[in-house]
Each structure stands twice: as structure tokens, then as C-alpha cells.
Amino acid sequence: MPWFNLQAESIPRVEIEKACQRLLDEAHVRIKRDLRRVLLLPPDLTRAHSGAGWITETLYHLLPKSCDIHVIPTLGQHVPHTEAENKWMFGSIPHERIHAHDWRNGVVRVGTIPAARVKETTGGKADWEIPLDLNKSLMNEEWDLIINIGHVVPHEVLGFANHNKNYFIGLGGKETICASHLAAGVYGIENNLGDPIPPLRAC
């Protein structure tokens, strides 16, 4: 169940900013400890139209000054941002606080989806295992709170963007991204888009 939600045909920026504060207030109450280290996971600049950049900046400045805050754009295999692009998207967040995801060398293996499970969920269209490699900072560092930021739109592999897509694709390794995209492709991208639980999300 979500902590809270806003529903309207159009939500003004000021209301989204209030929702950012409410998110942090809810986190403080629910986690029941001070937020010392926080990780913000926005999409990259190809999704800038969603407003994720200024939402990330808003959250960054709403957190306590004593908080150690880091930002990792969930690039997947996209090209890392330049310093100028980070400034364009994330405004006043210091460049040294924004880290590029290295999908080739900056990941650690956390598990494997067995080939039998992939075959079962795809109706036999894909029959290979999918290794799960995720960003080292995400997995190896201590975080009091991790916030996924961005819009929910159809996605060709996991059905919809944000949520776990930010982890398994946006912060995934080469083998994870390639094996999962290939499986989604042979299953039929048109069968995945907008599905709440397509085969790869089920895996």
C-alpha cells in the first residue's frame, strides 16, 4: 500500500513540493530514526520532461543539512551526464553528489533468475537464466532511505517504469539488462507495455 497519493488531472508544482515534504515526514515517522544517509534515484535526462530533475532538487534541499545525500541517475545503458547536463537537470545539487552508474564495471551480482523460471513466465519463448547485477553503491553501502523519483509510464521490459525498474534496469549490469531485454523482445514488447506484471517483472 502506498504511504499516500495525490490524484488530479493536473497537479501544480507547489502541491508536488508539499508532497515531497510529506514524503520525508512520513519516512521519518515510519522508519523511526534520523535520516543520516539518503540515496535519491531519479531517471536520466531522457526523462527530464517528467519534472524528475526539479523534484530531486526539491527533496535534496528539504532533507536536513546534516544528511549525507547522494544521487544516482538510473541510466541503465544510457550515456552518463556531463557536469553541464547535471546542472541543467538537477539545478543546484552539487555535481560531486551526483554519481554516474557504471553498468559495465560498477555492479555486483546479487543472484540469478533460473532458466526454468524464465521459461515458465514467458511461456517457453525465453529459456535462459538472467543474472542479477546491481549497482555497487546501492548494494554495498548503508542507506537509511532510498527514494525512487519519476513518472510511471509503459516500459518494454518490466511493463512500467519507476519502482523496481529503477533498480533492475536503471541500476542493472550489462548481463542483466541484455538478458532481460532479449527475453522481453522474444516474448513480444507489445505484450509487456503497460502490463502490471509481465513475465520479466514476475521473475
PDB file of N, CA and C in Angstrom, residues 107-178:
ATOM      1  N   VAL A 107      29.046  -2.839 -10.875  1.00  0.00           N
ATOM      2  CA  VAL A 107      27.931  -3.629 -10.354  1.00  0.00           C
ATOM      3  C   VAL A 107      28.443  -4.843  -9.591  1.00  0.00           C
ATOM      4  N   VAL A 108      27.551  -5.431  -8.813  1.00  0.00           N
ATOM      5  CA  VAL A 108      27.859  -6.647  -8.069  1.00  0.00           C
ATOM      6  C   VAL A 108      26.706  -7.633  -8.278  1.00  0.00           C
ATOM      7  N   ARG A 109      27.043  -8.910  -8.399  1.00  0.00           N
ATOM      8  CA  ARG A 109      25.997  -9.925  -8.616  1.00  0.00           C
ATOM      9  C   ARG A 109      25.315 -10.240  -7.295  1.00  0.00           C
ATOM     10  N   VAL A 110      23.985 -10.172  -7.312  1.00  0.00           N
ATOM     11  CA  VAL A 110      23.206 -10.441  -6.107  1.00  0.00           C
ATOM     12  C   VAL A 110      22.370 -11.706  -6.226  1.00  0.00           C
ATOM     13  N   GLY A 111      22.341 -12.296  -7.412  1.00  0.00           N
ATOM     14  CA  GLY A 111      21.570 -13.522  -7.599  1.00  0.00           C
ATOM     15  C   GLY A 111      21.376 -13.824  -9.072  1.00  0.00           C
ATOM     16  N   THR A 112      20.596 -14.856  -9.334  1.00  0.00           N
ATOM     17  CA  THR A 112      20.312 -15.272 -10.706  1.00  0.00           C
ATOM     18  C   THR A 112      18.882 -15.788 -10.776  1.00  0.00           C
ATOM     19  N   ILE A 113      18.169 -15.387 -11.824  1.00  0.00           N
ATOM     20  CA  ILE A 113      16.844 -15.959 -12.083  1.00  0.00           C
ATOM     21  C   ILE A 113      17.061 -17.232 -12.887  1.00  0.00           C
ATOM     22  N   PRO A 114      16.655 -18.385 -12.375  1.00  0.00           N
ATOM     23  CA  PRO A 114      16.908 -19.645 -13.086  1.00  0.00           C
ATOM     24  C   PRO A 114      16.228 -19.694 -14.449  1.00  0.00           C
ATOM     25  N   ALA A 115      16.851 -20.395 -15.361  1.00  0.00           N
ATOM     26  CA  ALA A 115      16.306 -20.524 -16.711  1.00  0.00           C
ATOM     27  C   ALA A 115      14.899 -21.109 -16.688  1.00  0.00           C
ATOM     28  N   ALA A 116      14.658 -22.052 -15.775  1.00  0.00           N
ATOM     29  CA  ALA A 116      13.330 -22.690 -15.696  1.00  0.00           C
ATOM     30  C   ALA A 116      12.257 -21.664 -15.348  1.00  0.00           C
ATOM     31  N   ARG A 117      12.591 -20.708 -14.487  1.00  0.00           N
ATOM     32  CA  ARG A 117      11.622 -19.665 -14.103  1.00  0.00           C
ATOM     33  C   ARG A 117      11.351 -18.729 -15.274  1.00  0.00           C
ATOM     34  N   VAL A 118      12.403 -18.356 -15.996  1.00  0.00           N
ATOM     35  CA  VAL A 118      12.229 -17.506 -17.171  1.00  0.00           C
ATOM     36  C   VAL A 118      11.372 -18.205 -18.214  1.00  0.00           C
ATOM     37  N   LYS A 119      11.642 -19.482 -18.430  1.00  0.00           N
ATOM     38  CA  LYS A 119      10.877 -20.263 -19.406  1.00  0.00           C
ATOM     39  C   LYS A 119       9.404 -20.357 -19.006  1.00  0.00           C
ATOM     40  N   GLU A 120       9.174 -20.567 -17.713  1.00  0.00           N
ATOM     41  CA  GLU A 120       7.795 -20.680 -17.218  1.00  0.00           C
ATOM     42  C   GLU A 120       7.018 -19.381 -17.429  1.00  0.00           C
ATOM     43  N   THR A 121       7.611 -18.256 -17.052  1.00  0.00           N
ATOM     44  CA  THR A 121       6.875 -16.995 -17.119  1.00  0.00           C
ATOM     45  C   THR A 121       6.687 -16.486 -18.545  1.00  0.00           C
ATOM     46  N   THR A 122       7.605 -16.840 -19.439  1.00  0.00           N
ATOM     47  CA  THR A 122       7.492 -16.375 -20.833  1.00  0.00           C
ATOM     48  C   THR A 122       6.785 -17.386 -21.725  1.00  0.00           C
ATOM     49  N   GLY A 123       6.225 -18.414 -21.132  1.00  0.00           N
ATOM     50  CA  GLY A 123       5.529 -19.422 -21.938  1.00  0.00           C
ATOM     51  C   GLY A 123       6.467 -20.171 -22.869  1.00  0.00           C
ATOM     52  N   GLY A 124       7.720 -20.333 -22.464  1.00  0.00           N
ATOM     53  CA  GLY A 124       8.686 -21.076 -23.256  1.00  0.00           C
ATOM     54  C   GLY A 124       9.384 -20.267 -24.333  1.00  0.00           C
ATOM     55  N   LYS A 125       9.069 -18.991 -24.451  1.00  0.00           N
ATOM     56  CA  LYS A 125       9.693 -18.181 -25.515  1.00  0.00           C
ATOM     57  C   LYS A 125      11.134 -17.803 -25.193  1.00  0.00           C
ATOM     58  N   ALA A 126      11.463 -17.711 -23.923  1.00  0.00           N
ATOM     59  CA  ALA A 126      12.851 -17.477 -23.497  1.00  0.00           C
ATOM     60  C   ALA A 126      13.206 -18.576 -22.513  1.00  0.00           C
ATOM     61  N   ASP A 127      14.419 -19.104 -22.628  1.00  0.00           N
ATOM     62  CA  ASP A 127      14.774 -20.247 -21.784  1.00  0.00           C
ATOM     63  C   ASP A 127      16.197 -20.150 -21.233  1.00  0.00           C
ATOM     64  N   TRP A 128      16.633 -18.933 -20.918  1.00  0.00           N
ATOM     65  CA  TRP A 128      17.978 -18.751 -20.374  1.00  0.00           C
ATOM     66  C   TRP A 128      17.889 -18.089 -19.008  1.00  0.00           C
ATOM     67  N   GLU A 129      18.922 -18.311 -18.192  1.00  0.00           N
ATOM     68  CA  GLU A 129      18.941 -17.666 -16.890  1.00  0.00           C
ATOM     69  C   GLU A 129      19.275 -16.187 -17.047  1.00  0.00           C
ATOM     70  N   ILE A 130      18.850 -15.418 -16.073  1.00  0.00           N
ATOM     71  CA  ILE A 130      19.124 -13.982 -16.089  1.00  0.00           C
ATOM     72  C   ILE A 130      19.887 -13.626 -14.818  1.00  0.00           C
ATOM     73  N   PRO A 131      21.165 -13.281 -14.962  1.00  0.00           N
ATOM     74  CA  PRO A 131      21.937 -12.859 -13.790  1.00  0.00           C
ATOM     75  C   PRO A 131      21.443 -11.505 -13.296  1.00  0.00           C
ATOM     76  N   LEU A 132      21.481 -11.306 -11.996  1.00  0.00           N
ATOM     77  CA  LEU A 132      21.042 -10.044 -11.402  1.00  0.00           C
ATOM     78  C   LEU A 132      22.251  -9.302 -10.853  1.00  0.00           C
ATOM     79  N   ASP A 133      22.710  -8.325 -11.621  1.00  0.00           N
ATOM     80  CA  ASP A 133      23.834  -7.481 -11.233  1.00  0.00           C
ATOM     81  C   ASP A 133      23.310  -6.081 -10.968  1.00  0.00           C
ATOM     82  N   LEU A 134      23.596  -5.549  -9.776  1.00  0.00           N
ATOM     83  CA  LEU A 134      23.093  -4.231  -9.392  1.00  0.00           C
ATOM     84  C   LEU A 134      24.241  -3.325  -8.944  1.00  0.00           C
ATOM     85  N   ASN A 135      23.997  -2.030  -9.042  1.00  0.00           N
ATOM     86  CA  ASN A 135      24.972  -1.006  -8.694  1.00  0.00           C
ATOM     87  C   ASN A 135      25.610  -1.266  -7.325  1.00  0.00           C
ATOM     88  N   LYS A 136      26.938  -1.189  -7.276  1.00  0.00           N
ATOM     89  CA  LYS A 136      27.667  -1.480  -6.039  1.00  0.00           C
ATOM     90  C   LYS A 136      27.288  -0.536  -4.905  1.00  0.00           C
ATOM     91  N   SER A 137      27.132   0.733  -5.211  1.00  0.00           N
ATOM     92  CA  SER A 137      26.775   1.687  -4.163  1.00  0.00           C
ATOM     93  C   SER A 137      25.407   1.374  -3.576  1.00  0.00           C
ATOM     94  N   LEU A 138      24.477   0.982  -4.425  1.00  0.00           N
ATOM     95  CA  LEU A 138      23.138   0.617  -3.975  1.00  0.00           C
ATOM     96  C   LEU A 138      23.200  -0.569  -3.014  1.00  0.00           C
ATOM     97  N   MET A 139      24.004  -1.571  -3.359  1.00  0.00           N
ATOM     98  CA  MET A 139      24.010  -2.828  -2.609  1.00  0.00           C
ATOM     99  C   MET A 139      25.008  -2.855  -1.454  1.00  0.00           C
ATOM    100  N   ASN A 140      26.130  -2.169  -1.582  1.00  0.00           N
ATOM    101  CA  ASN A 140      27.217  -2.325  -0.608  1.00  0.00           C
ATOM    102  C   ASN A 140      27.311  -1.213   0.430  1.00  0.00           C
ATOM    103  N   GLU A 141      26.506  -0.165   0.269  1.00  0.00           N
ATOM    104  CA  GLU A 141      26.563   0.935   1.224  1.00  0.00           C
ATOM    105  C   GLU A 141      25.302   0.964   2.079  1.00  0.00           C
ATOM    106  N   GLU A 142      25.427   1.555   3.264  1.00  0.00           N
ATOM    107  CA  GLU A 142      24.297   1.657   4.190  1.00  0.00           C
ATOM    108  C   GLU A 142      23.470   2.897   3.856  1.00  0.00           C
ATOM    109  N   TRP A 143      22.170   2.709   3.667  1.00  0.00           N
ATOM    110  CA  TRP A 143      21.264   3.817   3.387  1.00  0.00           C
ATOM    111  C   TRP A 143      20.101   3.775   4.372  1.00  0.00           C
ATOM    112  N   ASP A 144      19.753   4.919   4.934  1.00  0.00           N
ATOM    113  CA  ASP A 144      18.588   4.997   5.804  1.00  0.00           C
ATOM    114  C   ASP A 144      17.304   5.087   4.984  1.00  0.00           C
ATOM    115  N   LEU A 145      17.421   5.660   3.782  1.00  0.00           N
ATOM    116  CA  LEU A 145      16.246   5.820   2.923  1.00  0.00           C
ATOM    117  C   LEU A 145      16.695   5.901   1.473  1.00  0.00           C
ATOM    118  N   ILE A 146      15.997   5.190   0.607  1.00  0.00           N
ATOM    119  CA  ILE A 146      16.223   5.270  -0.837  1.00  0.00           C
ATOM    120  C   ILE A 146      14.906   5.703  -1.472  1.00  0.00           C
ATOM    121  N   ILE A 147      14.956   6.767  -2.275  1.00  0.00           N
ATOM    122  CA  ILE A 147      13.738   7.302  -2.884  1.00  0.00           C
ATOM    123  C   ILE A 147      13.830   7.180  -4.403  1.00  0.00           C
ATOM    124  N   ASN A 148      12.891   6.443  -4.989  1.00  0.00           N
ATOM    125  CA  ASN A 148      12.742   6.398  -6.438  1.00  0.00           C
ATOM    126  C   ASN A 148      11.938   7.612  -6.876  1.00  0.00           C
ATOM    127  N   ILE A 149      12.432   8.314  -7.872  1.00  0.00           N
ATOM    128  CA  ILE A 149      11.792   9.551  -8.320  1.00  0.00           C
ATOM    129  C   ILE A 149      11.480   9.427  -9.807  1.00  0.00           C
ATOM    130  N   GLY A 150      10.292   9.823 -10.201  1.00  0.00           N
ATOM    131  CA  GLY A 150       9.990   9.805 -11.626  1.00  0.00           C
ATOM    132  C   GLY A 150       8.563   9.407 -11.925  1.00  0.00           C
ATOM    133  N   HIS A 151       8.242   9.426 -13.194  1.00  0.00           N
ATOM    134  CA  HIS A 151       6.873   9.135 -13.610  1.00  0.00           C
ATOM    135  C   HIS A 151       6.701   7.648 -13.910  1.00  0.00           C
ATOM    136  N   VAL A 152       5.460   7.203 -13.839  1.00  0.00           N
ATOM    137  CA  VAL A 152       5.113   5.820 -14.161  1.00  0.00           C
ATOM    138  C   VAL A 152       4.537   5.811 -15.571  1.00  0.00           C
ATOM    139  N   VAL A 153       5.296   5.237 -16.486  1.00  0.00           N
ATOM    140  CA  VAL A 153       4.884   5.140 -17.890  1.00  0.00           C
ATOM    141  C   VAL A 153       5.191   3.735 -18.387  1.00  0.00           C
ATOM    142  N   PRO A 154       4.614   3.326 -19.514  1.00  0.00           N
ATOM    143  CA  PRO A 154       4.894   1.982 -20.029  1.00  0.00           C
ATOM    144  C   PRO A 154       6.377   1.755 -20.281  1.00  0.00           C
ATOM    145  N   HIS A 155       6.810   0.521 -20.022  1.00  0.00           N
ATOM    146  CA  HIS A 155       8.202   0.128 -20.254  1.00  0.00           C
ATOM    147  C   HIS A 155       8.220  -1.223 -20.958  1.00  0.00           C
ATOM    148  N   GLU A 156       9.139  -1.354 -21.921  1.00  0.00           N
ATOM    149  CA  GLU A 156       9.124  -2.521 -22.801  1.00  0.00           C
ATOM    150  C   GLU A 156       9.542  -3.820 -22.126  1.00  0.00           C
ATOM    151  N   VAL A 157      10.245  -3.734 -20.987  1.00  0.00           N
ATOM    152  CA  VAL A 157      10.703  -4.956 -20.317  1.00  0.00           C
ATOM    153  C   VAL A 157       9.862  -5.265 -19.082  1.00  0.00           C
ATOM    154  N   LEU A 158       9.760  -4.290 -18.161  1.00  0.00           N
ATOM    155  CA  LEU A 158       9.076  -4.533 -16.890  1.00  0.00           C
ATOM    156  C   LEU A 158       7.649  -4.000 -16.853  1.00  0.00           C
ATOM    157  N   GLY A 159       7.095  -3.670 -18.006  1.00  0.00           N
ATOM    158  CA  GLY A 159       5.697  -3.262 -18.063  1.00  0.00           C
ATOM    159  C   GLY A 159       5.470  -1.787 -17.815  1.00  0.00           C
ATOM    160  N   PHE A 160       6.107  -1.269 -16.751  1.00  0.00           N
ATOM    161  CA  PHE A 160       6.009   0.158 -16.468  1.00  0.00           C
ATOM    162  C   PHE A 160       7.299   0.615 -15.804  1.00  0.00           C
ATOM    163  N   ALA A 161       7.593   1.900 -15.973  1.00  0.00           N
ATOM    164  CA  ALA A 161       8.820   2.479 -15.433  1.00  0.00           C
ATOM    165  C   ALA A 161       8.643   2.856 -13.970  1.00  0.00           C
ATOM    166  N   ASN A 162       9.768   3.256 -13.358  1.00  0.00           N
ATOM    167  CA  ASN A 162       9.887   3.563 -11.939  1.00  0.00           C
ATOM    168  C   ASN A 162       9.756   2.258 -11.149  1.00  0.00           C
ATOM    169  N   HIS A 163       9.581   2.353  -9.834  1.00  0.00           N
ATOM    170  CA  HIS A 163       9.504   1.171  -8.975  1.00  0.00           C
ATOM    171  C   HIS A 163      10.748   0.322  -9.188  1.00  0.00           C
ATOM    172  N   ASN A 164      10.613  -0.993  -9.319  1.00  0.00           N
ATOM    173  CA  ASN A 164      11.782  -1.875  -9.439  1.00  0.00           C
ATOM    174  C   ASN A 164      12.536  -1.706 -10.748  1.00  0.00           C
ATOM    175  N   LYS A 165      11.928  -1.057 -11.727  1.00  0.00           N
ATOM    176  CA  LYS A 165      12.641  -0.806 -12.984  1.00  0.00           C
ATOM    177  C   LYS A 165      13.857   0.073 -12.733  1.00  0.00           C
ATOM    178  N   ASN A 166      13.759   0.992 -11.772  1.00  0.00           N
ATOM    179  CA  ASN A 166      14.902   1.846 -11.447  1.00  0.00           C
ATOM    180  C   ASN A 166      16.088   1.030 -10.957  1.00  0.00           C
ATOM    181  N   TYR A 167      15.811  -0.094 -10.287  1.00  0.00           N
ATOM    182  CA  TYR A 167      16.887  -0.950  -9.792  1.00  0.00           C
ATOM    183  C   TYR A 167      17.393  -1.890 -10.885  1.00  0.00           C
ATOM    184  N   PHE A 168      16.516  -2.753 -11.353  1.00  0.00           N
ATOM    185  CA  PHE A 168      16.946  -3.876 -12.188  1.00  0.00           C
ATOM    186  C   PHE A 168      17.341  -3.483 -13.607  1.00  0.00           C
ATOM    187  N   ILE A 169      16.827  -2.371 -14.092  1.00  0.00           N
ATOM    188  CA  ILE A 169      17.242  -1.872 -15.408  1.00  0.00           C
ATOM    189  C   ILE A 169      18.095  -0.619 -15.229  1.00  0.00           C
ATOM    190  N   GLY A 170      17.575   0.370 -14.548  1.00  0.00           N
ATOM    191  CA  GLY A 170      18.276   1.639 -14.395  1.00  0.00           C
ATOM    192  C   GLY A 170      19.606   1.533 -13.679  1.00  0.00           C
ATOM    193  N   LEU A 171      19.712   0.610 -12.719  1.00  0.00           N
ATOM    194  CA  LEU A 171      20.962   0.406 -11.991  1.00  0.00           C
ATOM    195  C   LEU A 171      21.491  -1.007 -12.187  1.00  0.00           C
ATOM    196  N   GLY A 172      21.058  -1.643 -13.268  1.00  0.00           N
ATOM    197  CA  GLY A 172      21.483  -3.004 -13.558  1.00  0.00           C
ATOM    198  C   GLY A 172      22.797  -3.064 -14.309  1.00  0.00           C
ATOM    199  N   GLY A 173      23.365  -4.284 -14.354  1.00  0.00           N
ATOM    200  CA  GLY A 173      24.594  -4.520 -15.092  1.00  0.00           C
ATOM    201  C   GLY A 173      24.313  -4.968 -16.515  1.00  0.00           C
ATOM    202  N   LYS A 174      25.358  -5.040 -17.308  1.00  0.00           N
ATOM    203  CA  LYS A 174      25.238  -5.376 -18.721  1.00  0.00           C
ATOM    204  C   LYS A 174      24.501  -6.693 -18.936  1.00  0.00           C
ATOM    205  N   GLU A 175      24.897  -7.739 -18.211  1.00  0.00           N
ATOM    206  CA  GLU A 175      24.277  -9.048 -18.427  1.00  0.00           C
ATOM    207  C   GLU A 175      22.807  -9.051 -18.020  1.00  0.00           C
ATOM    208  N   THR A 176      22.489  -8.357 -16.941  1.00  0.00           N
ATOM    209  CA  THR A 176      21.089  -8.272 -16.508  1.00  0.00           C
ATOM    210  C   THR A 176      20.246  -7.551 -17.548  1.00  0.00           C
ATOM    211  N   ILE A 177      20.736  -6.408 -17.992  1.00  0.00           N
ATOM    212  CA  ILE A 177      19.984  -5.602 -18.949  1.00  0.00           C
ATOM    213  C   ILE A 177      19.825  -6.335 -20.276  1.00  0.00           C
ATOM    214  N   CYS A 178      20.909  -6.908 -20.775  1.00  0.00           N
ATOM    215  CA  CYS A 178      20.840  -7.566 -22.085  1.00  0.00           C
ATOM    216  C   CYS A 178      19.965  -8.819 -22.045  1.00  0.00           C
TER     217      CYS A 178
END
